[in-house]
């Protein structure tokens, strides 16, 4: 697991100015500093689940008692752009709401996603999940 160093964590997570970001699963325990980093980096507020825009990145706050992760991921990828991806943020090991990393790793392929990285974000862990490359995409 890679640790995000001091500085703008959103930049280290791959957020860029102008991205459309949707936030799902927010609750009072979410990392507000990370949320501010993301909004500052993209230059806009994150959209909620009621948005009908095409989304570049979904931020999914996920805790152990939130239900079925596969269902949540299936819902999350619906509005994603072809090159969009999902960050699943879950409480780190030993904290309330902790999610076993194996659950995320096993849920991703069932939802049609691939886990590409895991990063430590203080009290939260982040798992980056991407969609498979389109079969029609040109190979380099």
mmCIF file of C-alpha atoms in Angstrom:
data_model
loop_
_atom_site.group_PDB
_atom_site.id
_atom_site.type_symbol
_atom_site.label_atom_id
_atom_site.label_comp_id
_atom_site.label_asym_id
_atom_site.label_seq_id
_atom_site.Cartn_x
_atom_site.Cartn_y
_atom_site.Cartn_z
ATOM 1 C CA UNK A 1 0.000 0.000 0.000
ATOM 2 C CA UNK A 2 1.350 3.398 -0.990
ATOM 3 C CA UNK A 3 0.973 6.335 1.381
ATOM 4 C CA UNK A 4 -0.097 9.738 0.075
ATOM 5 C CA UNK A 5 2.502 12.220 1.225
ATOM 6 C CA UNK A 6 1.713 15.684 2.490
ATOM 7 C CA UNK A 7 0.522 18.110 -0.140
ATOM 8 C CA UNK A 8 -2.558 17.890 -2.271
ATOM 9 C CA UNK A 9 -3.680 14.301 -1.953
ATOM 10 C CA UNK A 10 -6.217 14.789 -4.752
ATOM 11 C CA UNK A 11 -3.424 15.464 -7.226
ATOM 12 C CA UNK A 12 -1.624 12.311 -6.099
ATOM 13 C CA UNK A 13 -4.896 10.398 -6.624
ATOM 14 C CA UNK A 14 -5.022 11.545 -10.248
ATOM 15 C CA UNK A 15 -7.667 14.254 -10.022
ATOM 16 C CA UNK A 16 -7.145 17.027 -12.567
ATOM 17 C CA UNK A 17 -8.786 20.429 -13.098
ATOM 18 C CA UNK A 18 -12.118 20.239 -14.899
ATOM 19 C CA UNK A 19 -12.936 16.647 -13.989
ATOM 20 C CA UNK A 20 -16.564 15.867 -13.176
ATOM 21 C CA UNK A 21 -16.581 13.994 -9.845
ATOM 22 C CA UNK A 22 -19.558 12.291 -8.238
ATOM 23 C CA UNK A 23 -19.552 11.501 -4.533
ATOM 24 C CA UNK A 24 -21.503 8.539 -3.170
ATOM 25 C CA UNK A 25 -21.768 7.229 0.382
ATOM 26 C CA UNK A 26 -20.833 10.468 2.140
ATOM 27 C CA UNK A 27 -21.487 10.495 5.879
ATOM 28 C CA UNK A 28 -20.239 12.539 8.824
ATOM 29 C CA UNK A 29 -17.170 10.309 9.165
ATOM 30 C CA UNK A 30 -15.884 11.096 5.648
ATOM 31 C CA UNK A 31 -12.494 12.821 5.423
ATOM 32 C CA UNK A 32 -13.488 16.468 4.921
ATOM 33 C CA UNK A 33 -9.898 17.541 4.222
ATOM 34 C CA UNK A 34 -9.673 15.030 1.381
ATOM 35 C CA UNK A 35 -13.055 16.189 0.055
ATOM 36 C CA UNK A 36 -11.794 19.803 0.024
ATOM 37 C CA UNK A 37 -8.559 18.704 -1.691
ATOM 38 C CA UNK A 38 -10.589 16.996 -4.443
ATOM 39 C CA UNK A 39 -12.974 19.922 -4.955
ATOM 40 C CA UNK A 40 -10.102 22.418 -4.978
ATOM 41 C CA UNK A 41 -8.163 20.301 -7.476
ATOM 42 C CA UNK A 42 -11.051 19.809 -9.939
ATOM 43 C CA UNK A 43 -12.333 23.369 -9.458
ATOM 44 C CA UNK A 44 -15.916 22.401 -8.636
ATOM 45 C CA UNK A 45 -18.065 20.743 -6.003
ATOM 46 C CA UNK A 46 -18.551 17.009 -6.230
ATOM 47 C CA UNK A 47 -21.934 15.963 -7.593
ATOM 48 C CA UNK A 48 -24.359 13.816 -5.606
ATOM 49 C CA UNK A 49 -26.122 10.617 -6.638
ATOM 50 C CA UNK A 50 -28.948 12.562 -8.313
ATOM 51 C CA UNK A 51 -26.707 13.977 -11.042
ATOM 52 C CA UNK A 52 -27.412 13.013 -14.650
ATOM 53 C CA UNK A 53 -24.041 14.169 -16.004
ATOM 54 C CA UNK A 54 -21.359 11.935 -17.475
ATOM 55 C CA UNK A 55 -18.871 11.339 -14.655
ATOM 56 C CA UNK A 56 -15.057 11.197 -14.876
ATOM 57 C CA UNK A 57 -14.478 9.846 -11.359
ATOM 58 C CA UNK A 58 -16.780 8.406 -8.717
ATOM 59 C CA UNK A 59 -15.709 8.804 -5.092
ATOM 60 C CA UNK A 60 -17.404 6.042 -3.119
ATOM 61 C CA UNK A 61 -17.134 6.212 0.687
ATOM 62 C CA UNK A 62 -17.680 2.607 1.785
ATOM 63 C CA UNK A 63 -17.991 1.082 5.253
ATOM 64 C CA UNK A 64 -18.440 -2.491 6.422
ATOM 65 C CA UNK A 65 -22.162 -2.104 7.164
ATOM 66 C CA UNK A 66 -23.074 -0.217 3.959
ATOM 67 C CA UNK A 67 -24.576 -3.234 2.207
ATOM 68 C CA UNK A 68 -23.517 -5.036 -0.972
ATOM 69 C CA UNK A 69 -20.396 -3.504 -2.508
ATOM 70 C CA UNK A 70 -20.994 -5.145 -5.902
ATOM 71 C CA UNK A 71 -24.422 -3.475 -6.125
ATOM 72 C CA UNK A 72 -22.922 -0.114 -5.134
ATOM 73 C CA UNK A 73 -20.175 -0.463 -7.757
ATOM 74 C CA UNK A 74 -22.700 -1.406 -10.453
ATOM 75 C CA UNK A 75 -24.686 1.728 -9.618
ATOM 76 C CA UNK A 76 -21.499 3.824 -9.565
ATOM 77 C CA UNK A 77 -20.306 2.812 -13.036
ATOM 78 C CA UNK A 78 -23.613 3.594 -14.756
ATOM 79 C CA UNK A 79 -22.841 7.276 -15.452
ATOM 80 C CA UNK A 80 -19.055 6.831 -15.858
ATOM 81 C CA UNK A 81 -17.308 8.087 -18.975
ATOM 82 C CA UNK A 82 -15.561 5.362 -21.011
ATOM 83 C CA UNK A 83 -12.230 6.261 -19.389
ATOM 84 C CA UNK A 84 -13.766 7.026 -15.988
ATOM 85 C CA UNK A 85 -12.829 5.249 -12.784
ATOM 86 C CA UNK A 86 -13.930 4.738 -9.195
ATOM 87 C CA UNK A 87 -12.086 5.496 -5.962
ATOM 88 C CA UNK A 88 -13.448 3.386 -3.117
ATOM 89 C CA UNK A 89 -12.503 5.031 0.185
ATOM 90 C CA UNK A 90 -12.912 2.777 3.217
ATOM 91 C CA UNK A 91 -11.876 3.121 6.873
ATOM 92 C CA UNK A 92 -8.389 1.776 7.461
ATOM 93 C CA UNK A 93 -7.668 -1.447 9.312
ATOM 94 C CA UNK A 94 -8.652 -1.413 12.968
ATOM 95 C CA UNK A 95 -11.104 1.491 12.739
ATOM 96 C CA UNK A 96 -14.893 1.480 12.926
ATOM 97 C CA UNK A 97 -16.437 0.434 9.600
ATOM 98 C CA UNK A 98 -13.219 -1.225 8.391
ATOM 99 C CA UNK A 99 -13.633 -3.117 5.116
ATOM 100 C CA UNK A 100 -11.352 -6.062 4.382
ATOM 101 C CA UNK A 101 -9.299 -5.143 1.290
ATOM 102 C CA UNK A 102 -10.075 -8.619 -0.086
ATOM 103 C CA UNK A 103 -13.771 -7.666 -0.215
ATOM 104 C CA UNK A 104 -12.974 -4.731 -2.499
ATOM 105 C CA UNK A 105 -10.569 -6.807 -4.618
ATOM 106 C CA UNK A 106 -13.169 -9.580 -5.019
ATOM 107 C CA UNK A 107 -16.114 -7.240 -5.648
ATOM 108 C CA UNK A 108 -14.408 -5.242 -8.401
ATOM 109 C CA UNK A 109 -14.300 -7.960 -11.113
ATOM 110 C CA UNK A 110 -17.880 -9.005 -10.362
ATOM 111 C CA UNK A 111 -18.893 -5.403 -11.133
ATOM 112 C CA UNK A 112 -16.751 -5.366 -14.285
ATOM 113 C CA UNK A 113 -13.876 -3.372 -12.789
ATOM 114 C CA UNK A 114 -10.178 -3.977 -12.165
ATOM 115 C CA UNK A 115 -8.331 -2.790 -9.068
ATOM 116 C CA UNK A 116 -5.171 -0.917 -10.090
ATOM 117 C CA UNK A 117 -3.872 0.566 -6.847
ATOM 118 C CA UNK A 118 -4.417 0.913 -3.114
ATOM 119 C CA UNK A 119 -3.284 3.982 -1.202
ATOM 120 C CA UNK A 120 -3.251 4.960 2.475
ATOM 121 C CA UNK A 121 -5.039 8.242 3.203
ATOM 122 C CA UNK A 122 -4.677 8.672 6.951
ATOM 123 C CA UNK A 123 -7.808 7.183 8.538
ATOM 124 C CA UNK A 124 -9.002 5.924 5.146
ATOM 125 C CA UNK A 125 -7.688 3.607 2.445
ATOM 126 C CA UNK A 126 -8.335 4.234 -1.220
ATOM 127 C CA UNK A 127 -8.752 1.557 -3.891
ATOM 128 C CA UNK A 128 -8.691 2.695 -7.512
ATOM 129 C CA UNK A 129 -10.978 0.651 -9.762
ATOM 130 C CA UNK A 130 -10.965 1.047 -13.538
ATOM 131 C CA UNK A 131 -13.144 -0.193 -16.359
ATOM 132 C CA UNK A 132 -11.643 -2.580 -18.901
ATOM 133 C CA UNK A 133 -10.328 -0.920 -22.037
ATOM 134 C CA UNK A 134 -12.892 -0.850 -24.821
ATOM 135 C CA UNK A 135 -12.452 -3.607 -27.381
ATOM 136 C CA UNK A 136 -12.815 -0.990 -30.114
ATOM 137 C CA UNK A 137 -9.921 1.065 -28.723
ATOM 138 C CA UNK A 138 -6.884 1.150 -30.962
ATOM 139 C CA UNK A 139 -3.858 -0.675 -29.655
ATOM 140 C CA UNK A 140 -0.567 1.158 -29.694
#
